[in-house]
Amino acid sequence: MNVKSYAKIGAAVGAAVLGLGILAAPASADPSTSTDYRTLAVVGSDTTQYVMNGLANGTAVVDAGGNKIIASWNAIGGLSDPYNTKATGCSYTRAQTNGSSNGIARLSEDIANGGTNCIDMARSSRGPKASVPGTDLTYVPFARDAVTYATDLGSTVPTNLTKAQLASIYTNCTYTNASGTTVTVAPLLPQAGSGTRQYWLDSIGVTTPGACVNQNAQEHDGTAITAANQLMPYSVAQWIAQGKGIADVPNRRGESRLRSIDGQSPTTGSGTALALNPSFVFSRDVYNVVQTSRLNEPAISEALSDICAASSTITTYGFGTVSNCNARNVTGGLNS
């Protein structure tokens, strides 16, 4: 057994003796100080920021000396704005790195600029775009999520909609109910650059959302739903995690509730046993995106392996585990 293995076992035993669960750990924010740069800087998806922060700031992803490897910087919130991912020449605003596509774009810029390594990984809640060929980037899966629509508790929008009704809603802001009546609603979409936005539109078969759709909502923020006829896509894992009282995971759910699609519930169980339904109609892998040529660098390889080994942390944050965790066979070009 190597030094790192003993260090991890010691940390786990210590936590168990003290009775410290992940719910009590300050695990889900930017690094503890603005100069805690670490070896690898990670930006991007709001969807996976909390689980990645929990992995980065806990005892799961560490080197042989027990030092944290990853600095995972929030898509929104965080210590400061702008912020620095490395000691010099690596300043970003949150807007520049908020969302899967923005994180991937910043990583791609870094590569195009000769590999300054300001950003070493990008969090992504979507796979690569088929329209951008190439092998510059590798999308490495580490967890399973699902996406459904959310409404307020007292909503006039049905608690179950079909894929066809959702496509109509995000095209025309109307749907036809069971009585054949056309009903007008007010759909919300996440901000540009959101992987959840792209996944949602692809899943319901909408290429271009209607002009009537509000397209500026911050993803996974249920407080954006302020009217009875509004609905928005929501990560099931995010919604679950936001309600668990995990330190530094703000509860942004408001009065929102997750709803069913084509008669399928996005969750199983209830109360403390509430979990993501792995068979839900709109389910997806979530990824960490890495420059392909750097995959075998010791720090990156270690981090990717450690993330997959931390299945209990992944499920604590509402995600499901995946059998293909750390697979390295999905590639795309820059900005894919």
Short mmCIF file of C-alpha atoms in Angstrom, two decimals:
data_model
loop_
_atom_site.label_atom_id
_atom_site.label_comp_id
_atom_site.label_asym_id
_atom_site.label_seq_id
_atom_site.Cartn_x
_atom_site.Cartn_y
_atom_site.Cartn_z
CA MET A 1 0.00 0.00 0.00
CA ASN A 2 1.43 3.42 -0.97
CA VAL A 3 1.69 6.56 1.11
CA LYS A 4 -1.33 8.09 -0.56
CA SER A 5 -3.51 5.09 0.25
CA TYR A 6 -2.57 5.31 3.94
CA ALA A 7 -3.26 9.04 3.91
CA LYS A 8 -6.72 8.53 2.45
CA ILE A 9 -7.58 5.71 4.87
CA GLY A 10 -6.40 7.83 7.77
CA ALA A 11 -8.53 10.76 6.68
CA ALA A 12 -11.59 8.57 6.24
CA VAL A 13 -11.14 6.90 9.64
CA GLY A 14 -10.60 10.25 11.31
CA ALA A 15 -13.81 11.60 9.85
CA ALA A 16 -15.73 8.53 10.97
CA VAL A 17 -14.36 8.75 14.54
CA LEU A 18 -15.30 12.40 14.78
CA GLY A 19 -18.70 11.77 13.27
CA LEU A 20 -18.11 14.26 10.49
CA GLY A 21 -20.28 13.53 7.45
CA ILE A 22 -20.08 15.33 4.18
CA LEU A 23 -23.13 17.39 5.12
CA ALA A 24 -21.01 19.12 7.78
CA ALA A 25 -17.94 19.72 5.66
CA PRO A 26 -17.32 23.13 4.07
CA ALA A 27 -16.76 21.38 0.77
CA SER A 28 -18.61 23.19 -1.96
CA ALA A 29 -17.18 26.63 -2.53
CA ASP A 30 -14.19 28.13 -4.33
CA PRO A 31 -10.85 27.18 -2.76
CA SER A 32 -10.61 28.53 0.79
CA THR A 33 -8.57 31.57 -0.24
CA SER A 34 -8.17 33.51 -3.45
CA THR A 35 -4.53 32.39 -3.68
CA ASP A 36 -5.16 28.67 -3.09
CA TYR A 37 -4.37 27.84 -6.70
CA ARG A 38 -3.46 24.13 -6.48
CA THR A 39 -2.13 22.06 -9.39
CA LEU A 40 -5.24 21.97 -11.57
CA ALA A 41 -7.75 24.76 -12.18
CA VAL A 42 -11.29 23.75 -13.14
CA VAL A 43 -14.12 26.03 -14.35
CA GLY A 44 -17.39 25.74 -16.27
CA SER A 45 -20.72 24.06 -15.60
CA ASP A 46 -23.03 25.31 -12.87
CA THR A 47 -24.66 21.85 -12.89
CA THR A 48 -21.56 20.07 -11.60
CA GLN A 49 -19.85 22.88 -9.70
CA TYR A 50 -21.01 21.74 -6.25
CA VAL A 51 -20.13 18.07 -6.65
CA MET A 52 -16.78 18.97 -8.18
CA ASN A 53 -16.13 21.49 -5.41
CA GLY A 54 -17.01 18.83 -2.86
CA LEU A 55 -14.58 16.41 -4.48
CA ALA A 56 -11.87 19.07 -4.84
CA ASN A 57 -12.09 20.44 -1.30
CA GLY A 58 -12.54 17.15 0.53
CA THR A 59 -10.11 14.29 1.06
CA ALA A 60 -10.93 12.34 -2.11
CA VAL A 61 -8.77 14.06 -4.73
CA VAL A 62 -5.31 14.46 -3.20
CA ASP A 63 -1.75 13.63 -4.13
CA ALA A 64 0.60 11.25 -2.31
CA GLY A 65 1.32 13.91 0.28
CA GLY A 66 -2.37 14.53 0.98
CA ASN A 67 -2.38 17.86 -0.88
CA LYS A 68 -5.52 18.86 -2.74
CA ILE A 69 -5.01 18.63 -6.52
CA ILE A 70 -7.99 20.55 -7.92
CA ALA A 71 -9.10 24.14 -7.47
CA SER A 72 -12.70 24.16 -8.69
CA TRP A 73 -13.94 27.71 -9.27
CA ASN A 74 -17.65 28.51 -9.07
CA ALA A 75 -19.67 29.43 -12.14
CA ILE A 76 -21.55 31.93 -9.99
CA GLY A 77 -20.81 33.32 -6.54
CA GLY A 78 -17.40 32.53 -5.12
CA LEU A 79 -14.75 34.56 -3.36
CA SER A 80 -14.39 37.39 -5.86
CA ASP A 81 -15.20 38.55 -9.37
CA PRO A 82 -12.94 38.73 -11.30
CA TYR A 83 -10.80 35.93 -9.91
CA ASN A 84 -7.43 34.33 -10.70
CA THR A 85 -7.06 30.63 -11.45
CA LYS A 86 -3.25 30.74 -11.22
CA ALA A 87 -0.74 33.13 -9.66
CA THR A 88 -0.08 35.29 -12.73
CA GLY A 89 -1.78 36.11 -16.00
CA CYS A 90 -4.93 34.07 -15.42
CA SER A 91 -7.76 36.46 -14.51
CA TYR A 92 -11.41 35.72 -15.43
CA THR A 93 -14.82 37.12 -14.68
CA ARG A 94 -17.54 34.71 -13.59
CA ALA A 95 -19.50 35.57 -16.73
CA GLN A 96 -16.59 34.37 -18.86
CA THR A 97 -16.57 30.94 -17.23
CA ASN A 98 -20.24 30.44 -16.28
CA GLY A 99 -21.61 27.35 -17.99
CA SER A 100 -20.31 24.32 -19.85
CA SER A 101 -19.72 26.04 -23.18
CA ASN A 102 -18.00 29.03 -21.58
CA GLY A 103 -15.72 26.78 -19.55
CA ILE A 104 -14.85 24.74 -22.65
CA ALA A 105 -14.26 27.95 -24.61
CA ARG A 106 -11.80 29.24 -22.00
CA LEU A 107 -9.99 25.89 -21.96
CA SER A 108 -9.86 25.98 -25.77
CA GLU A 109 -8.43 29.51 -25.70
CA ASP A 110 -5.78 28.34 -23.26
CA ILE A 111 -4.80 25.53 -25.62
CA ALA A 112 -4.81 27.82 -28.67
CA ASN A 113 -2.55 30.25 -26.83
CA GLY A 114 0.11 27.59 -26.50
CA GLY A 115 -1.07 25.86 -23.35
CA THR A 116 -0.62 28.51 -20.68
CA ASN A 117 -2.45 26.14 -18.31
CA CYS A 118 -4.58 28.87 -16.76
CA ILE A 119 -7.37 26.30 -17.03
CA ASP A 120 -6.65 22.57 -16.85
CA MET A 121 -10.19 21.14 -16.98
CA ALA A 122 -13.67 22.32 -17.83
CA ARG A 123 -16.79 21.04 -16.08
CA SER A 124 -19.45 20.10 -18.64
CA SER A 125 -23.02 18.85 -18.35
CA ARG A 126 -23.07 17.95 -22.05
CA GLY A 127 -20.98 15.94 -24.44
CA PRO A 128 -19.11 17.41 -27.44
CA LYS A 129 -20.91 19.11 -30.30
CA ALA A 130 -21.00 16.86 -33.35
CA SER A 131 -20.64 19.96 -35.52
CA VAL A 132 -17.12 20.62 -34.20
CA PRO A 133 -14.91 17.69 -35.26
CA GLY A 134 -11.47 17.01 -33.91
CA THR A 135 -9.66 15.28 -31.05
CA ASP A 136 -8.15 18.24 -29.18
CA LEU A 137 -10.46 17.70 -26.20
CA THR A 138 -11.51 14.55 -24.36
CA TYR A 139 -14.80 14.41 -22.44
CA VAL A 140 -14.34 12.18 -19.40
CA PRO A 141 -17.63 11.01 -17.77
CA PHE A 142 -17.82 10.81 -13.99
CA ALA A 143 -21.51 10.87 -12.99
CA ARG A 144 -25.11 10.57 -14.17
CA ASP A 145 -27.71 13.33 -14.09
CA ALA A 146 -31.23 13.83 -15.40
CA VAL A 147 -33.11 16.93 -16.52
CA THR A 148 -36.81 17.63 -16.17
CA TYR A 149 -38.95 20.73 -15.94
CA ALA A 150 -39.78 22.50 -12.70
CA THR A 151 -42.77 24.65 -11.76
CA ASP A 152 -43.87 26.44 -8.62
CA LEU A 153 -45.81 24.57 -5.97
CA GLY A 154 -49.07 26.33 -6.89
CA SER A 155 -48.46 26.21 -10.63
CA THR A 156 -51.16 26.11 -13.28
CA VAL A 157 -48.80 24.11 -15.52
CA PRO A 158 -49.54 20.35 -15.42
CA THR A 159 -47.34 18.14 -13.26
CA ASN A 160 -46.83 15.83 -16.23
CA LEU A 161 -46.16 16.89 -19.82
CA THR A 162 -45.21 14.95 -22.91
CA LYS A 163 -42.10 15.56 -24.97
CA ALA A 164 -44.34 16.88 -27.77
CA GLN A 165 -46.05 19.34 -25.42
CA LEU A 166 -42.67 20.58 -24.17
CA ALA A 167 -41.47 21.06 -27.75
CA SER A 168 -44.55 23.16 -28.46
CA ILE A 169 -44.03 25.17 -25.28
CA TYR A 170 -40.43 26.04 -26.12
CA THR A 171 -41.35 26.90 -29.70
CA ASN A 172 -44.69 28.72 -29.39
CA CYS A 173 -45.18 29.16 -25.61
CA THR A 174 -48.38 27.10 -25.92
CA TYR A 175 -49.42 23.48 -25.58
CA THR A 176 -52.60 21.53 -26.22
CA ASN A 177 -54.13 19.94 -23.13
CA ALA A 178 -56.09 16.70 -22.85
CA SER A 179 -59.32 18.52 -23.70
CA GLY A 180 -57.87 19.86 -26.93
CA THR A 181 -57.58 23.40 -25.61
CA THR A 182 -54.56 25.54 -26.45
CA VAL A 183 -52.98 26.87 -23.26
CA THR A 184 -50.43 29.70 -23.09
CA VAL A 185 -47.51 29.38 -20.67
CA ALA A 186 -44.28 31.28 -19.94
CA PRO A 187 -41.20 29.05 -20.36
CA LEU A 188 -37.76 29.97 -19.04
CA LEU A 189 -34.41 28.82 -20.44
CA PRO A 190 -30.96 28.95 -18.84
CA GLN A 191 -28.44 31.55 -19.92
CA ALA A 192 -26.40 31.19 -23.10
CA GLY A 193 -23.44 28.85 -22.65
CA SER A 194 -25.34 26.50 -20.36
CA GLY A 195 -24.89 22.81 -21.10
CA THR A 196 -28.30 22.15 -19.56
CA ARG A 197 -29.88 24.63 -21.98
CA GLN A 198 -28.40 22.78 -24.96
CA TYR A 199 -29.23 19.34 -23.58
CA TRP A 200 -32.82 20.35 -22.87
CA LEU A 201 -33.43 21.76 -26.34
CA ASP A 202 -31.84 18.72 -27.97
CA SER A 203 -33.91 16.37 -25.80
CA ILE A 204 -37.26 17.96 -26.64
CA GLY A 205 -36.33 18.36 -30.30
CA VAL A 206 -36.18 22.16 -30.52
CA THR A 207 -33.43 23.72 -32.62
CA THR A 208 -34.32 27.37 -32.09
CA PRO A 209 -36.44 28.44 -29.10
CA GLY A 210 -39.31 30.80 -29.77
CA ALA A 211 -38.91 34.55 -29.34
CA CYS A 212 -41.52 34.35 -26.58
CA VAL A 213 -39.21 32.24 -24.40
CA ASN A 214 -37.32 34.00 -21.59
CA GLN A 215 -33.75 32.89 -22.29
CA ASN A 216 -31.83 34.61 -19.51
CA ALA A 217 -32.54 32.56 -16.39
CA GLN A 218 -29.58 31.32 -14.36
CA GLU A 219 -29.75 27.54 -14.57
CA HIS A 220 -30.95 25.54 -11.58
CA ASP A 221 -32.30 28.59 -9.76
CA GLY A 222 -35.91 27.91 -8.85
CA THR A 223 -36.36 31.41 -7.47
CA ALA A 224 -36.50 32.56 -11.11
CA ILE A 225 -39.98 31.01 -11.29
CA THR A 226 -42.19 33.86 -10.12
CA ALA A 227 -45.50 33.17 -11.87
CA ALA A 228 -47.96 30.27 -11.87
CA ASN A 229 -47.65 29.71 -15.62
CA GLN A 230 -43.84 29.52 -15.72
CA LEU A 231 -41.63 26.45 -16.07
CA MET A 232 -37.92 25.85 -16.54
CA PRO A 233 -35.53 22.93 -17.08
CA TYR A 234 -33.73 21.83 -13.92
CA SER A 235 -30.96 19.35 -13.14
CA VAL A 236 -32.45 16.63 -10.94
CA ALA A 237 -29.14 16.14 -9.12
CA GLN A 238 -28.85 19.88 -8.44
CA TRP A 239 -32.41 20.08 -7.12
CA ILE A 240 -31.78 17.16 -4.76
CA ALA A 241 -28.44 18.53 -3.52
CA GLN A 242 -29.83 22.01 -2.92
CA GLY A 243 -32.37 20.57 -0.49
CA LYS A 244 -29.96 18.47 1.59
CA GLY A 245 -28.39 21.15 3.74
CA ILE A 246 -24.90 20.53 2.39
CA ALA A 247 -22.52 23.24 3.55
CA ASP A 248 -21.97 25.90 0.88
CA VAL A 249 -24.60 24.47 -1.47
CA PRO A 250 -27.21 27.25 -1.47
CA ASN A 251 -30.82 26.18 -1.66
CA ARG A 252 -31.94 27.99 -4.81
CA ARG A 253 -35.07 25.87 -5.26
CA GLY A 254 -37.53 28.48 -3.98
CA GLU A 255 -40.98 26.84 -4.16
CA SER A 256 -40.08 24.87 -7.27
CA ARG A 257 -40.98 21.23 -7.71
CA LEU A 258 -39.66 18.71 -10.22
CA ARG A 259 -42.28 17.37 -12.62
CA SER A 260 -42.76 14.23 -14.70
CA ILE A 261 -42.29 13.76 -18.45
CA ASP A 262 -44.24 11.17 -20.44
CA GLY A 263 -45.51 9.75 -17.15
CA GLN A 264 -42.03 9.13 -15.73
CA SER A 265 -40.94 10.59 -12.41
CA PRO A 266 -37.41 12.08 -12.34
CA THR A 267 -36.81 10.83 -8.78
CA THR A 268 -37.25 7.75 -6.66
CA GLY A 269 -37.92 7.53 -2.93
CA SER A 270 -38.74 10.43 -0.65
CA GLY A 271 -37.36 12.38 2.28
CA THR A 272 -33.76 11.43 3.03
CA ALA A 273 -34.07 8.55 0.53
CA LEU A 274 -34.90 10.86 -2.39
CA ALA A 275 -32.65 9.99 -5.33
CA LEU A 276 -32.27 10.51 -9.04
CA ASN A 277 -34.22 8.07 -11.23
CA PRO A 278 -31.47 6.52 -13.39
CA SER A 279 -34.06 5.37 -15.95
CA PHE A 280 -35.66 8.78 -16.44
CA VAL A 281 -36.43 9.67 -20.05
CA PHE A 282 -33.98 12.61 -20.13
CA SER A 283 -30.83 11.26 -18.48
CA ARG A 284 -27.25 12.20 -19.30
CA ASP A 285 -23.64 11.70 -18.36
CA VAL A 286 -21.75 14.71 -17.04
CA TYR A 287 -18.09 15.26 -17.81
CA ASN A 288 -14.77 16.83 -17.04
CA VAL A 289 -13.16 18.04 -20.27
CA VAL A 290 -9.40 17.80 -20.64
CA GLN A 291 -6.88 18.56 -23.38
CA THR A 292 -6.35 15.15 -24.97
CA SER A 293 -2.56 15.48 -25.09
CA ARG A 294 -2.49 16.03 -21.30
CA LEU A 295 -4.60 13.04 -20.24
CA ASN A 296 -1.62 11.05 -19.02
CA GLU A 297 -0.04 13.84 -17.01
CA PRO A 298 0.28 12.49 -13.44
CA ALA A 299 -1.89 15.14 -11.75
CA ILE A 300 -4.68 14.92 -14.32
CA SER A 301 -4.66 11.12 -14.42
CA GLU A 302 -4.68 10.98 -10.60
CA ALA A 303 -7.52 13.47 -10.33
CA LEU A 304 -9.72 11.64 -12.85
CA SER A 305 -9.14 8.31 -11.12
CA ASP A 306 -9.75 9.72 -7.64
CA ILE A 307 -13.02 11.34 -8.73
CA CYS A 308 -14.35 7.99 -9.92
CA ALA A 309 -13.32 6.31 -6.67
CA ALA A 310 -15.36 8.84 -4.65
CA SER A 311 -18.78 7.39 -5.48
CA SER A 312 -20.24 8.21 -2.06
CA THR A 313 -19.50 11.91 -2.56
CA ILE A 314 -20.99 11.82 -6.05
CA THR A 315 -24.26 10.32 -4.79
CA THR A 316 -24.37 12.66 -1.79
CA TYR A 317 -24.60 15.54 -4.26
CA GLY A 318 -27.61 13.95 -5.96
CA PHE A 319 -25.87 12.35 -8.95
CA GLY A 320 -25.83 8.73 -9.98
CA THR A 321 -22.67 6.75 -10.63
CA VAL A 322 -21.69 5.50 -14.10
CA SER A 323 -20.06 2.26 -15.18
CA ASN A 324 -17.95 4.11 -17.76
CA CYS A 325 -16.45 6.54 -15.24
CA ASN A 326 -13.06 7.80 -16.47
CA ALA A 327 -13.60 6.42 -19.98
CA ARG A 328 -11.49 8.45 -22.37
CA ASN A 329 -13.02 7.65 -25.75
CA VAL A 330 -15.25 10.70 -26.40
CA THR A 331 -13.39 13.49 -28.15
CA GLY A 332 -14.10 16.79 -29.84
CA GLY A 333 -12.31 19.73 -31.39
CA LEU A 334 -11.60 23.04 -29.69
CA ASN A 335 -14.86 24.70 -28.56
CA SER A 336 -16.72 21.47 -29.28
#
